[in-house]
C-alpha cells in the first residue's frame, strides 16, 4: 500500500487539487436529470488516487471538491464532498496493485482497477452521499437516493472510460527499464 | 577540489545506453565554468548529478566515483547537497513555487526554520541585489521572463551556497536582459566568492563576462576542458556542431588561424592586428546577390489593438503585412506582446480593434480551426502543445485528424522527423526528451501539416547550431521552393539577420519599426528602446575599421550560405 | 474562463486583517450550524449577520455577482426537484397538511411544504455570504501558513498552498492547450451520442493531465532542491499569529453557534414548527 506522504505526494496533492478544481468546468450534461452531468474530474480523481495512493486521493477529493464548489458555486455542499474523499481513499488503497507507474497497466490490473472504482463509487454515492444528505439537510429520501444512483452511474461510466484511458496512457509514458534505444 | 568526477557514467533507468560516459571533471572552489554541447548531449543530466536529482529523483545506474565538497553525494542526499549547490533550473516556471515573489525568494529560508524577522531582512537584501525589490508582492503571472529569472536567482542566493548551477539561464531572454543576467551572475560570483557553473547554448552571450574554463560535452562525453582563449582557437566547436562567437566565425571564414595569444574571449579586448589584412581581403572577395522581393500580401494586420483585462492595453495600433514567399521576423523585448500578437493571428483571442486579413479577407469571424488550415503556429512553450504521450503519434496528430491515408501519414511524419533530427527516437515517449528535443517535436508537428503561413515562437531556443541550421534550412527551402510565408518571433539577432529579409519591432505593445534587419540594428534609438543588441560582427567591423557594418554582416551570411548550399547539394 | 471564479482581493478592512484560520473556523462553524439547524428564527438571525459581515468586508457585486446568479439558478432547480420528488416532505416533518392549491394529479401545494422549502433556501443563503467573505478576503499564502499554525501538518498545508498557486496556471494551460489543438484541427464538436461526447474531452484532458504530471515532477524537484521537508517544522514568510480580534471572533463563533444549536434542539427536534 502506498501510504507514503513525501514531497512528491505533497505536490501531487496540490497540483491534483488544482487540476480537479480547474476541471470542475468541464461537464458533460446528461440532459435528463437536473443538476447531474458526467464529470471528467471523477476520472481524474480515480487516476490520481491510483497513481499516488489514498492520502493524495483523500486530499484531492476533499480539498478539490470543497474548493471547486466554493470558487465556482459560492457554497460547499458537504454531503457531496465527503463521498469524493472516500472514493479517493477507496481507489488509493489499492494503488500498488494497479502498477500504473511500473508500465504494467493491462489485463488483470486494468480489470482490478475498474472493480475497485465501481465498488468505491457505489459506497460513496449510493450509500454515503444520500445518507449525509438526509442527516444534514433532511432532504427527501427518494430524491437523494435517485440523485445518488445517477451520480454513481455517471462517475462509474466516466471513470470506466476516461480513467482507464488515462491510466493506460500514463502507463505507456513511463518507459520500461532499459527499453529506449536509438533506431535507424 | 570542490567537485570531482572520476570515470563517472550514468544510465537512466529507461535508457539502454548510458547518457553520461566516462566523465572526468574537476572544478575548484571559486571557479566559473561554462558547459556547452549539442542539444540532448547530457548537460542537464550532468547538472542533475551535481545537485542530486540524479539518482534520487531520476533513478539509474551510476558507475565510477564522484565527490562534492569532499562528500559522497549519494550519502548527502538532495538536502545535504542543497546546502552546497544552488540550482536555477532550465524551467523557471517550475522553479517558481511561491504564491508571490517574496515567498518564493524566502522558500529555502522557510524550510530552514529561519525566524520571520531575519527572513524578511534577508529577502529584502537579496531582492535589492537582483533588482526585484519592487516586485515582492507580484504573483508569477505578473512577471516577464527576465523577471522570473531574477526571482529564481534570488531564491537560490538566500541560501549561502558554495556552488551556483545555472541550466540555460538565457533561454527566452531578450538580448539586453540576457546580457544583464550574465552580468548579474558575474556579480554574484564576485560578491559571494561562489563557484559558478553555467550551461548555455548561447556561447557568445555567456562569454559576455569572463569565464575560467569551457567544458564541451558531446554525446555524453567530455570532449574538451580548456581556457576560453585556447578553446576558441580550436576547431572542436565546429566538430560538435555548435556556433562560435560570430566574430570568431567570421575570422575563421576569412581563413585566419585564431591563436590564444590574440585573446578571442571578448571582441572588445581581442587583438585583431594579425588578422586584419586577411580579413579585409576576404571581405573583398565575397560578392553579394541582389535581393529578390515579392510583394503579394498574404496576411495583413491593420491597427490591431488588444488587452487581456480590458484596462491595460497589451497591443495598440499594430499594423504590418506579411508577404507571400517571405521570411520575416518579429522582435522586441520580453513582454512586448509578440506571443499575444501571434495568438490574435491564430484566433486564440480576438482583437479589440482593427482587422486581420488573410489573402485579403477579414478573418475575424473564422474559428481557430479554420484559421489553422492556413496558418501554423509553433507556440513558445512546447509543453502546452504536446498532447500525445509518444513522439510519432504527436507529430502525426494533425494529419490523422484530417483523415489522411495511413501510408501518407507515415511517410510525411517520417520525413519531418528526419528534418528535425528526431527520427531515431520516433518510438520514444515524450517524457524521455530534453527541452530542445521537445521543442523540435512541436516544430515537426506543425511542419508536417504544410500550412501556407508558419509562425514560429522562439524556434531556436535551446537548440544547438546543427539542429538550428537543419530546421532553419528546411524552413528556407520551404519558403523558396513552395513559396510559404514564414514569420519568426525571436530574440536571436543573428537569426534575424541570417534568415529574414524584414523585421518588425514591437515594444510595449507598439510597432516601432518595420524595416530590413540590418537597418534596424544600425538604428540606435530602436535597438535601445526594444532591448535589442547588435551582433558582435558590428564590433568586429568597427575594430577592423570597416564602415559598412551591415555590409560585413551580409557578406558573412552570404558566405555561410554558399557553404551550406554546397553541403546541401552534396547530401541531398 | 477565469471570469466566473471568486478570488482574493486585497482590501483594508478588519475582516481582511483577521487570520485565515479564524475565518476558516468561523466559516466551518457557520456552515455546520446552518446545515444542522432547521430553526427558522436561528436561520434568519444568521442570514442577517452574514450579510452584515459581507458588507463589513467591503465585498462588491462585481466580485461575486456572476457566481451569485449561478447559485440562484442552482438553488431554484434543486427546490423544484425536491417538490417533484417529494411534495409532502414538509407535511411529514411538521405533522400537518394545509392545502393551499392544486397543481395537477397528486401534486398539491401545502403550507408545510412551502415553509420547508423556504427553510432550505434560507439555509443555503446563510452559508453563501460566509463563503464569499472567506474567499475574497483571505490571502492564500497567509492561509496556508495559518493552517500549519493551528496544528495541521505543514505538508498538507503546503499542498493547499500549491493548489491555490497552480489553479490559475492550470486554467491558463487549459485554454492554451485547447487553442493549440483547435489550430491543428481538433475541435470539440457538439455531436450527440454520449460516448462521442466523452471521447471529445480526451484531446484536452489528456495533455492537461500529462503536463500536470510532468509539472509534479518538476515542481517537486525544485522544492526538494531548495530543502522542502528537511526539518520537522518550517517557518512562514507570510505567517500571521492570532491576535485579540482573532480570539474574539473565534469565541463569538463558538458561543453563537452553540447557543444557536441549543435553541434549535430545545423543542426536541431540529425543526422549528409554526404549525403546532
Ligand atoms: N528522465 C529521463 N529518462 C530517460 N532518458 C532521459 C531522461 N531525461 C533525459 N534523458 C535522455 O538523456 C539525454 C540527455 O538529456 P539532457 O536533458 O541531459 O540533455 P541536454 O544536453 O540538457 O539537452 P538540451 O540542451 O536540449 O536541454 C537525452 O537524449 C534524453 O533523451
Ligand atoms: N493570459 C494572459 N493574461 C493576462 N496577461 C497576459 C497573458 N498573457 C500575457 N499577458 C501579458 O501581456 C504582455 C505581453 O505578453 P507576451 O507573452 O505577448 O509577450 P512576448 O512579447 O511574447 O514576451 P517574451 O519575449 O517574454 O515571450 C505581458 O505583459 C504579459 O504579462
Ligand atoms: Mg538541458
Ligand atoms: Mg512570447
XYZ file of N, CA, C and O in Angstrom, chain A residues 3-168:
664
model
N 1.284 4.372 1.439
C 0.890 5.330 2.473
C 1.890 6.455 2.641
O 1.798 7.255 3.544
N 2.873 6.476 1.745
C 3.916 7.469 1.866
C 3.323 8.864 1.593
O 2.473 9.027 0.728
N 3.782 9.861 2.353
C 3.391 11.226 2.021
C 4.644 12.086 2.013
O 4.944 12.794 2.947
N 5.386 11.956 0.954
C 6.636 12.704 0.812
C 6.414 13.936 -0.043
O 5.279 14.324 -0.298
N 7.520 14.537 -0.491
C 7.416 15.777 -1.262
C 6.601 15.593 -2.532
O 5.753 16.391 -2.874
N 6.868 14.485 -3.206
C 6.153 14.247 -4.457
C 4.648 14.191 -4.203
O 3.860 14.713 -4.983
N 4.274 13.548 -3.089
C 2.849 13.438 -2.782
C 2.268 14.797 -2.395
O 1.122 15.101 -2.721
N 3.068 15.607 -1.697
C 2.617 16.963 -1.358
C 2.262 17.710 -2.642
O 1.183 18.295 -2.779
N 3.190 17.646 -3.589
C 2.983 18.370 -4.836
C 1.846 17.747 -5.634
O 1.011 18.451 -6.206
N 1.809 16.423 -5.642
C 0.746 15.745 -6.386
C -0.612 16.126 -5.816
O -1.557 16.396 -6.563
N -0.709 16.168 -4.482
C -1.983 16.537 -3.870
C -2.334 17.973 -4.245
O -3.480 18.277 -4.582
N -1.330 18.868 -4.228
C -1.582 20.272 -4.543
C -1.979 20.468 -5.989
O -3.025 21.042 -6.292
N -1.151 19.978 -6.887
C -1.435 20.188 -8.302
C -2.663 19.373 -8.709
O -3.472 19.822 -9.520
N -2.824 18.186 -8.112
C -4.019 17.390 -8.378
C -5.272 18.159 -7.982
O -6.259 18.190 -8.722
N -5.224 18.798 -6.826
C -6.371 19.589 -6.383
C -6.647 20.721 -7.372
O -7.793 20.960 -7.770
N -5.581 21.395 -7.787
C -5.744 22.490 -8.740
C -6.383 21.981 -10.031
O -7.284 22.615 -10.585
N -5.922 20.837 -10.496
C -6.479 20.247 -11.716
C -7.955 19.916 -11.525
O -8.787 20.193 -12.382
N -8.241 19.291 -10.384
C -9.610 18.907 -10.086
C -10.517 20.140 -10.102
O -11.600 20.125 -10.669
N -10.021 21.203 -9.492
C -10.798 22.445 -9.462
C -10.983 22.983 -10.881
O -12.081 23.352 -11.287
N -9.889 23.002 -11.639
C -9.984 23.538 -12.992
C -10.951 22.707 -13.836
O -11.684 23.239 -14.668
N -10.958 21.402 -13.607
C -11.832 20.535 -14.405
C -13.292 20.640 -13.997
O -14.162 20.107 -14.686
N -13.550 21.292 -12.870
C -14.937 21.473 -12.448
C -15.753 22.060 -13.594
O -16.942 21.812 -13.730
N -15.073 22.813 -14.451
C -15.778 23.447 -15.556
C -16.181 22.507 -16.666
O -17.100 22.795 -17.410
N -15.432 21.421 -16.821
C -15.800 20.523 -17.913
C -16.879 19.578 -17.411
O -16.637 18.752 -16.546
N -18.050 19.731 -17.930
C -19.159 18.872 -17.536
C -19.805 18.382 -18.815
O -19.968 19.140 -19.752
N -20.150 17.111 -18.814
C -20.856 16.605 -19.983
C -22.294 16.378 -19.542
O -22.587 15.416 -18.851
N -23.203 17.285 -19.896
C -24.555 17.192 -19.369
C -25.243 15.916 -19.819
O -25.108 15.495 -20.960
N -25.938 15.277 -18.890
C -26.705 14.090 -19.250
C -28.018 14.517 -19.872
O -28.610 13.807 -20.653
N -28.455 15.694 -19.453
C -29.615 16.251 -20.125
C -30.958 15.889 -19.529
O -31.893 16.656 -19.634
N -31.084 14.723 -18.867
C -32.440 14.372 -18.431
C -32.647 14.435 -16.923
O -33.750 14.353 -16.441
N -31.592 14.620 -16.128
C -31.785 14.759 -14.686
C -31.208 16.086 -14.235
O -30.098 16.433 -14.634
N -31.924 16.827 -13.430
C -31.395 18.134 -13.022
C -30.125 17.986 -12.191
O -29.981 17.024 -11.442
N -29.236 18.949 -12.327
C -28.011 19.020 -11.527
C -27.111 17.796 -11.619
O -26.338 17.522 -10.730
N -27.259 17.006 -12.659
C -26.300 15.909 -12.813
C -25.674 16.011 -14.188
O -26.333 16.361 -15.163
N -24.414 15.707 -14.245
C -23.708 15.694 -15.507
C -22.547 14.745 -15.324
O -22.142 14.467 -14.192
N -22.023 14.230 -16.420
C -20.820 13.421 -16.311
C -19.666 14.350 -16.002
O -19.500 15.372 -16.648
N -18.875 13.970 -15.003
C -17.803 14.851 -14.592
C -16.443 14.214 -14.817
O -16.044 13.342 -14.064
N -15.734 14.688 -15.841
C -14.410 14.141 -16.094
C -13.495 14.232 -14.870
O -12.560 13.463 -14.730
N -13.801 15.133 -13.959
C -12.923 15.248 -12.804
C -12.980 13.997 -11.936
O -12.037 13.698 -11.208
N -14.086 13.246 -12.016
C -14.157 11.997 -11.261
C -13.117 11.015 -11.790
O -12.451 10.311 -11.016
N -12.964 10.981 -13.115
C -11.961 10.101 -13.711
C -10.561 10.535 -13.283
O -9.695 9.701 -13.001
N -10.376 11.846 -13.212
C -9.076 12.359 -12.787
C -8.770 11.923 -11.365
O -7.652 11.478 -11.056
N -9.766 12.033 -10.494
C -9.568 11.652 -9.099
C -9.181 10.175 -9.003
O -8.249 9.808 -8.280
N -9.887 9.339 -9.759
C -9.573 7.909 -9.739
C -8.138 7.693 -10.208
O -7.371 6.940 -9.601
N -7.771 8.384 -11.277
C -6.431 8.227 -11.830
C -5.353 8.653 -10.823
O -4.396 7.920 -10.566
N -5.530 9.839 -10.239
C -4.525 10.334 -9.292
C -4.418 9.401 -8.078
O -3.317 9.116 -7.602
N -5.565 8.937 -7.575
C -5.527 8.041 -6.424
C -4.809 6.750 -6.799
O -4.047 6.199 -6.008
N -5.061 6.279 -8.011
C -4.451 5.023 -8.432
C -2.953 5.163 -8.612
O -2.217 4.193 -8.511
N -2.481 6.375 -8.892
C -1.049 6.567 -9.060
C -0.373 6.905 -7.729
O 0.676 6.367 -7.394
N -1.006 7.796 -6.948
C -0.316 8.316 -5.767
C -0.820 7.777 -4.438
O -0.281 8.123 -3.392
N -1.872 6.994 -4.426
C -2.315 6.389 -3.177
C -3.416 7.133 -2.446
O -3.864 8.195 -2.880
N -3.845 6.565 -1.309
C -5.055 7.035 -0.635
C -4.961 8.435 -0.021
O -5.956 9.148 0.012
N -3.781 8.838 0.451
C -3.720 10.152 1.106
C -3.915 11.255 0.074
O -4.704 12.178 0.269
N -3.188 11.112 -1.038
C -3.364 12.085 -2.117
C -4.814 12.054 -2.601
O -5.452 13.095 -2.788
N -5.361 10.860 -2.750
C -6.748 10.728 -3.199
C -7.698 11.446 -2.264
O -8.608 12.153 -2.691
N -7.469 11.265 -0.968
C -8.333 11.881 0.026
C -8.248 13.408 -0.049
O -9.261 14.101 -0.080
N -7.022 13.933 -0.119
C -6.873 15.398 -0.153
C -7.479 15.979 -1.426
O -8.203 16.971 -1.385
N -7.190 15.344 -2.542
C -7.716 15.879 -3.800
C -9.242 15.850 -3.787
O -9.903 16.806 -4.186
N -9.809 14.749 -3.294
C -11.268 14.649 -3.248
C -11.863 15.708 -2.341
O -12.774 16.448 -2.712
N -11.294 15.805 -1.148
C -11.832 16.708 -0.132
C -11.605 18.171 -0.522
O -12.547 18.943 -0.710
N -10.323 18.528 -0.660
C -9.993 19.931 -0.929
C -10.469 20.330 -2.322
O -10.982 21.430 -2.516
N -10.295 19.431 -3.283
C -10.682 19.747 -4.650
C -12.179 20.025 -4.746
O -12.600 21.014 -5.333
N -12.964 19.127 -4.147
C -14.410 19.317 -4.249
C -14.863 20.570 -3.485
O -15.624 21.378 -4.003
N -14.337 20.719 -2.257
C -14.760 21.862 -1.451
C -14.341 23.178 -2.124
O -15.143 24.108 -2.269
N -13.077 23.232 -2.560
C -12.590 24.457 -3.202
C -13.324 24.727 -4.510
O -13.701 25.864 -4.801
N -13.489 23.680 -5.303
C -14.170 23.831 -6.584
C -15.575 24.371 -6.366
O -16.001 25.328 -7.018
N -16.302 23.762 -5.405
C -17.648 24.236 -5.087
C -17.613 25.694 -4.666
O -18.387 26.517 -5.138
N -16.688 25.993 -3.752
C -16.646 27.338 -3.188
C -16.291 28.362 -4.262
O -16.918 29.412 -4.369
N -15.291 28.045 -5.085
C -14.837 29.012 -6.076
C -15.843 29.192 -7.201
O -16.039 30.288 -7.695
N -16.460 28.099 -7.626
C -17.339 28.208 -8.785
C -18.798 28.420 -8.405
O -19.537 29.058 -9.122
N -19.207 27.817 -7.278
C -20.628 27.883 -6.943
C -20.903 28.667 -5.662
O -22.039 28.758 -5.222
N -19.868 29.162 -5.009
C -20.075 30.018 -3.859
C -20.665 29.359 -2.630
O -21.106 30.023 -1.718
N -20.677 28.033 -2.594
C -21.118 27.379 -1.364
C -20.553 25.964 -1.383
O -20.088 25.506 -2.415
N -20.550 25.328 -0.235
C -19.958 23.995 -0.195
C -21.032 22.987 0.188
O -21.672 23.104 1.216
N -21.237 22.028 -0.648
C -22.263 21.016 -0.437
C -21.586 19.821 0.238
O -21.160 18.883 -0.416
N -21.473 19.909 1.573
C -20.617 18.957 2.297
C -20.996 17.502 2.077
O -20.150 16.630 2.027
N -22.286 17.256 1.944
C -22.708 15.864 1.797
C -22.181 15.247 0.503
O -22.212 14.046 0.333
N -21.689 16.089 -0.420
C -21.098 15.541 -1.637
C -19.587 15.660 -1.646
O -18.923 15.176 -2.541
N -19.054 16.363 -0.657
C -17.594 16.495 -0.580
C -17.002 15.198 -0.031
O -16.058 14.645 -0.601
N -17.608 14.713 1.055
C -17.023 13.533 1.685
C -17.049 12.278 0.805
O -16.092 11.521 0.803
N -18.113 12.065 0.051
C -18.065 10.904 -0.830
C -16.878 10.941 -1.794
O -16.254 9.910 -2.055
N -16.540 12.114 -2.307
C -15.392 12.198 -3.205
C -14.105 11.818 -2.483
O -13.242 11.131 -3.032
N -13.985 12.290 -1.236
C -12.800 11.936 -0.457
C -12.756 10.428 -0.237
O -11.711 9.785 -0.411
N -13.918 9.863 0.091
C -13.984 8.429 0.329
C -13.608 7.651 -0.935
O -12.869 6.672 -0.895
N -14.093 8.130 -2.048
C -13.791 7.490 -3.328
C -12.275 7.500 -3.579
O -11.684 6.493 -3.960
N -11.643 8.675 -3.320
C -10.193 8.786 -3.492
C -9.453 7.792 -2.607
O -8.519 7.119 -3.047
N -9.908 7.672 -1.370
C -9.249 6.742 -0.454
C -9.440 5.308 -0.948
O -8.498 4.526 -1.024
N -10.678 5.007 -1.336
C -11.003 3.649 -1.782
C -10.107 3.194 -2.915
O -9.480 2.133 -2.851
N -10.013 4.018 -3.953
C -9.189 3.634 -5.098
C -7.718 3.645 -4.693
O -6.949 2.760 -5.073
N -7.334 4.639 -3.882
C -5.935 4.785 -3.491
C -5.405 3.602 -2.691
O -4.225 3.256 -2.797
N -6.281 2.981 -1.906
C -5.826 1.870 -1.069
C -5.205 0.749 -1.895
O -4.335 0.028 -1.439
N -5.682 0.617 -3.121
C -5.194 -0.486 -3.950
C -4.154 -0.017 -4.974
O -3.850 -0.741 -5.916
N -3.650 1.216 -4.772
C -2.770 1.816 -5.778
C -1.641 0.903 -6.212
O -1.375 0.744 -7.402
N -0.991 0.276 -5.248
C 0.192 -0.509 -5.630
C -0.183 -1.729 -6.472
O 0.639 -2.262 -7.205
N -1.444 -2.154 -6.389
C -1.869 -3.330 -7.158
C -2.019 -3.023 -8.657
O -1.928 -3.905 -9.491
N -2.285 -1.733 -8.981
C -2.565 -1.434 -10.393
C -1.294 -1.304 -11.228
O -1.337 -1.425 -12.441
N -0.180 -1.016 -10.565
C 1.117 -0.933 -11.247
C 1.101 0.013 -12.440
O 1.645 -0.289 -13.494
N 0.459 1.172 -12.282
C 0.416 2.111 -13.404
C 1.801 2.685 -13.683
O 2.252 2.732 -14.826
N 2.485 3.080 -12.616
C 3.799 3.688 -12.831
C 4.846 2.678 -13.276
O 5.875 3.053 -13.814
N 4.579 1.394 -13.030
C 5.546 0.392 -13.466
C 5.344 0.021 -14.934
O 6.010 -0.874 -15.441
N 4.409 0.699 -15.593
C 4.190 0.434 -17.009
C 3.490 -0.883 -17.257
O 3.666 -1.509 -18.297
N 2.701 -1.333 -16.288
C 2.108 -2.656 -16.426
C 0.598 -2.600 -16.227
O 0.005 -3.487 -15.625
N -0.033 -1.566 -16.752
C -1.466 -1.388 -16.522
C -2.255 -2.041 -17.656
O -2.739 -1.391 -18.566
N -2.341 -3.358 -17.607
C -3.073 -4.078 -18.662
C -3.845 -5.210 -18.000
O -3.724 -5.439 -16.800
N -4.614 -5.907 -18.798
C -5.307 -7.142 -18.390
C -5.866 -7.138 -16.990
O -6.779 -6.376 -16.665
N -5.268 -7.948 -16.149
C -5.790 -8.160 -14.805
C -5.830 -6.857 -14.003
O -6.816 -6.551 -13.329
N -4.750 -6.088 -14.082
C -4.670 -4.852 -13.305
C -5.759 -3.866 -13.708
O -6.319 -3.153 -12.890
N -6.008 -3.872 -14.994
C -6.981 -2.947 -15.538
C -8.391 -3.311 -15.059
O -9.175 -2.445 -14.666
N -8.657 -4.592 -15.039
C -9.978 -5.045 -14.553
C -10.107 -4.748 -13.063
O -11.108 -4.213 -12.596
N -9.036 -5.060 -12.359
C -8.982 -4.802 -10.918
C -9.293 -3.330 -10.622
O -10.091 -3.013 -9.740
N -8.667 -2.445 -11.384
C -8.894 -1.010 -11.207
C -10.384 -0.693 -11.335
O -10.957 0.037 -10.535
N -11.005 -1.274 -12.338
C -12.408 -0.941 -12.560
C -13.341 -1.563 -11.536
O -14.369 -0.983 -11.206
N -12.970 -2.730 -11.033
C -13.773 -3.321 -9.968
C -13.683 -2.425 -8.733
O -14.693 -2.053 -8.129
N -12.455 -2.040 -8.389
C -12.263 -1.204 -7.209
C -13.001 0.122 -7.367
O -13.685 0.583 -6.451
N -12.890 0.726 -8.534
C -13.554 2.022 -8.703
C -15.075 1.864 -8.650
O -15.772 2.707 -8.086
N -15.580 0.766 -9.179
C -17.034 0.559 -9.147
C -17.508 0.428 -7.698
O -18.491 1.067 -7.285
N -16.800 -0.393 -6.912
C -17.204 -0.607 -5.525
C -17.083 0.693 -4.728
O -18.008 1.095 -4.013
N -15.956 1.387 -4.887
C -15.774 2.646 -4.149
C -16.845 3.652 -4.530
O -17.403 4.345 -3.686
N -17.111 3.732 -5.824
C -18.145 4.634 -6.290
C -19.495 4.314 -5.674
O -20.227 5.202 -5.258
N -19.795 3.026 -5.623
C -21.097 2.616 -5.094
C -21.210 3.012 -3.622
O -22.212 3.582 -3.188
N -20.160 2.699 -2.858
C -20.213 3.039 -1.435
C -20.335 4.549 -1.264
O -21.121 5.046 -0.460
N -19.564 5.281 -2.041
C -19.558 6.731 -1.886
C -20.899 7.345 -2.274
O -21.445 8.172 -1.541
N -21.413 6.945 -3.417
C -22.562 7.682 -3.966
C -23.908 7.058 -3.664
O -24.891 7.759 -3.484
N -23.966 5.725 -3.605
C -25.284 5.132 -3.337
C -25.527 5.072 -1.833
O -26.655 5.067 -1.376
N -24.447 4.992 -1.033
C -24.639 4.913 0.410
C -24.332 6.241 1.108
O -25.222 6.886 1.657
N -23.062 6.655 1.036
C -22.652 7.787 1.868
C -23.367 9.102 1.520
O -23.899 9.774 2.404
N -23.358 9.438 0.243
C -23.914 10.751 -0.137
C -25.386 10.908 0.269
O -25.739 11.887 0.932
N -26.239 9.946 -0.072
C -27.652 10.123 0.313
C -27.837 10.152 1.828
O -28.627 10.952 2.341
N -27.080 9.291 2.522
C -27.224 9.261 3.977
C -26.856 10.624 4.562
O -27.570 11.172 5.403
N -25.756 11.192 4.082
C -25.362 12.515 4.570
C -26.410 13.566 4.206
O -26.737 14.437 5.004
N -26.928 13.460 2.997
C -27.960 14.403 2.567
C -29.143 14.375 3.515
O -29.693 15.414 3.888
N -29.536 13.166 3.902
C -30.696 13.050 4.789
C -30.351 13.567 6.180
O -31.086 14.357 6.769
N -29.181 13.121 6.671
C -28.787 13.535 8.016
C -28.598 15.035 8.114
O -29.048 15.687 9.042
N -27.886 15.596 7.137
C -27.526 17.007 7.235
C -28.664 17.904 6.785
O -29.027 18.860 7.443
N -29.225 17.606 5.639
C -30.165 18.554 5.059
C -31.625 18.116 5.175
O -32.510 18.829 4.739
N -31.843 16.914 5.712
C -33.208 16.383 5.814
C -33.953 16.458 4.490
O -35.109 16.850 4.430
N -33.237 16.123 3.437
C -33.888 16.130 2.131
C -34.682 14.842 1.955
O -34.412 13.839 2.606
N -35.663 14.850 1.060
C -36.474 13.648 0.854
C -35.610 12.467 0.414
O -34.756 12.605 -0.473
N -35.865 11.304 1.013
C -35.032 10.136 0.755
C -35.066 9.722 -0.706
O -34.031 9.448 -1.308
N -36.274 9.686 -1.287
C -36.316 9.192 -2.675
C -35.540 10.096 -3.618
O -34.862 9.632 -4.528
N -35.567 11.399 -3.347
C -34.812 12.310 -4.210
C -33.315 12.059 -4.097
O -32.615 11.899 -5.103
N -32.822 11.966 -2.854
C -31.366 11.859 -2.718
C -30.856 10.500 -3.173
O -29.763 10.400 -3.723
N -31.673 9.463 -2.997
C -31.196 8.165 -3.492
C -31.203 8.128 -5.015
O -30.302 7.571 -5.635
N -32.192 8.762 -5.612
C -32.191 8.834 -7.074
C -30.969 9.608 -7.555
O -30.232 9.163 -8.440
N -30.728 10.753 -6.918
C -29.555 11.554 -7.308
C -28.267 10.766 -7.115
O -27.389 10.749 -7.968
N -28.196 10.103 -5.954
C -27.001 9.318 -5.640
C -26.776 8.226 -6.657
O -25.654 8.006 -7.113
N -27.872 7.582 -7.040
C -27.716 6.498 -8.003
C -27.176 7.012 -9.331
O -26.278 6.435 -9.929
N -27.726 8.146 -9.774
C -27.242 8.661 -11.058
C -25.814 9.204 -10.958
O -25.045 9.102 -11.901
N -25.493 9.744 -9.783
C -24.105 10.193 -9.599
C -23.177 8.986 -9.685
O -22.119 9.024 -10.328
N -23.589 7.898 -9.063
C -22.796 6.676 -9.135
C -22.622 6.249 -10.583
O -21.516 5.990 -11.055
N -23.743 6.197 -11.293
C -23.704 5.714 -12.671
C -22.775 6.597 -13.513
O -21.910 6.106 -14.237
N -22.965 7.900 -13.382
C -22.155 8.839 -14.161
C -20.677 8.685 -13.852
O -19.847 8.541 -14.758
N -20.352 8.678 -12.557
C -18.946 8.580 -12.194
C -18.347 7.232 -12.580
O -17.188 7.145 -12.958
N -19.172 6.205 -12.475
C -18.675 4.883 -12.856
C -18.337 4.856 -14.346
O -17.260 4.445 -14.754
N -19.262 5.363 -15.156
C -19.043 5.323 -16.608
C -17.833 6.154 -17.003
O -16.958 5.711 -17.751
N -17.775 7.362 -16.454
C -16.691 8.246 -16.880
C -15.331 7.698 -16.425
O -14.340 7.796 -17.138
N -15.311 7.083 -15.247
C -14.048 6.508 -14.791
C -13.703 5.274 -15.614
O -12.540 5.036 -15.946
N -14.746 4.506 -15.920
C -14.527 3.311 -16.737
C -13.847 3.681 -18.055
O -12.912 3.029 -18.504
N -14.317 4.758 -18.665
C -13.752 5.131 -19.971
C -12.518 6.019 -19.791
O -11.401 5.630 -20.118
N -12.731 7.232 -19.258
C -11.616 8.178 -19.197
C -10.545 7.750 -18.200
O -9.346 7.859 -18.477
N -10.969 7.280 -17.023
C -10.000 6.889 -16.003
C -9.094 5.778 -16.519
O -7.874 5.824 -16.370
N -9.707 4.790 -17.159
C -8.917 3.682 -17.691
C -7.962 4.179 -18.773
O -6.780 3.839 -18.774
N -8.502 5.031 -19.671
C -7.641 5.555 -20.740
C -6.465 6.354 -20.174
O -5.333 6.237 -20.660
N -6.743 7.155 -19.153
C -5.658 7.938 -18.538
C -4.594 7.008 -17.981
O -3.393 7.215 -18.190
N -5.051 5.978 -17.289
C -4.109 5.024 -16.714
C -3.265 4.357 -17.789
O -2.038 4.285 -17.686
N -3.931 3.908 -18.848
C -3.202 3.227 -19.925
C -2.198 4.183 -20.564
O -1.033 3.848 -20.770
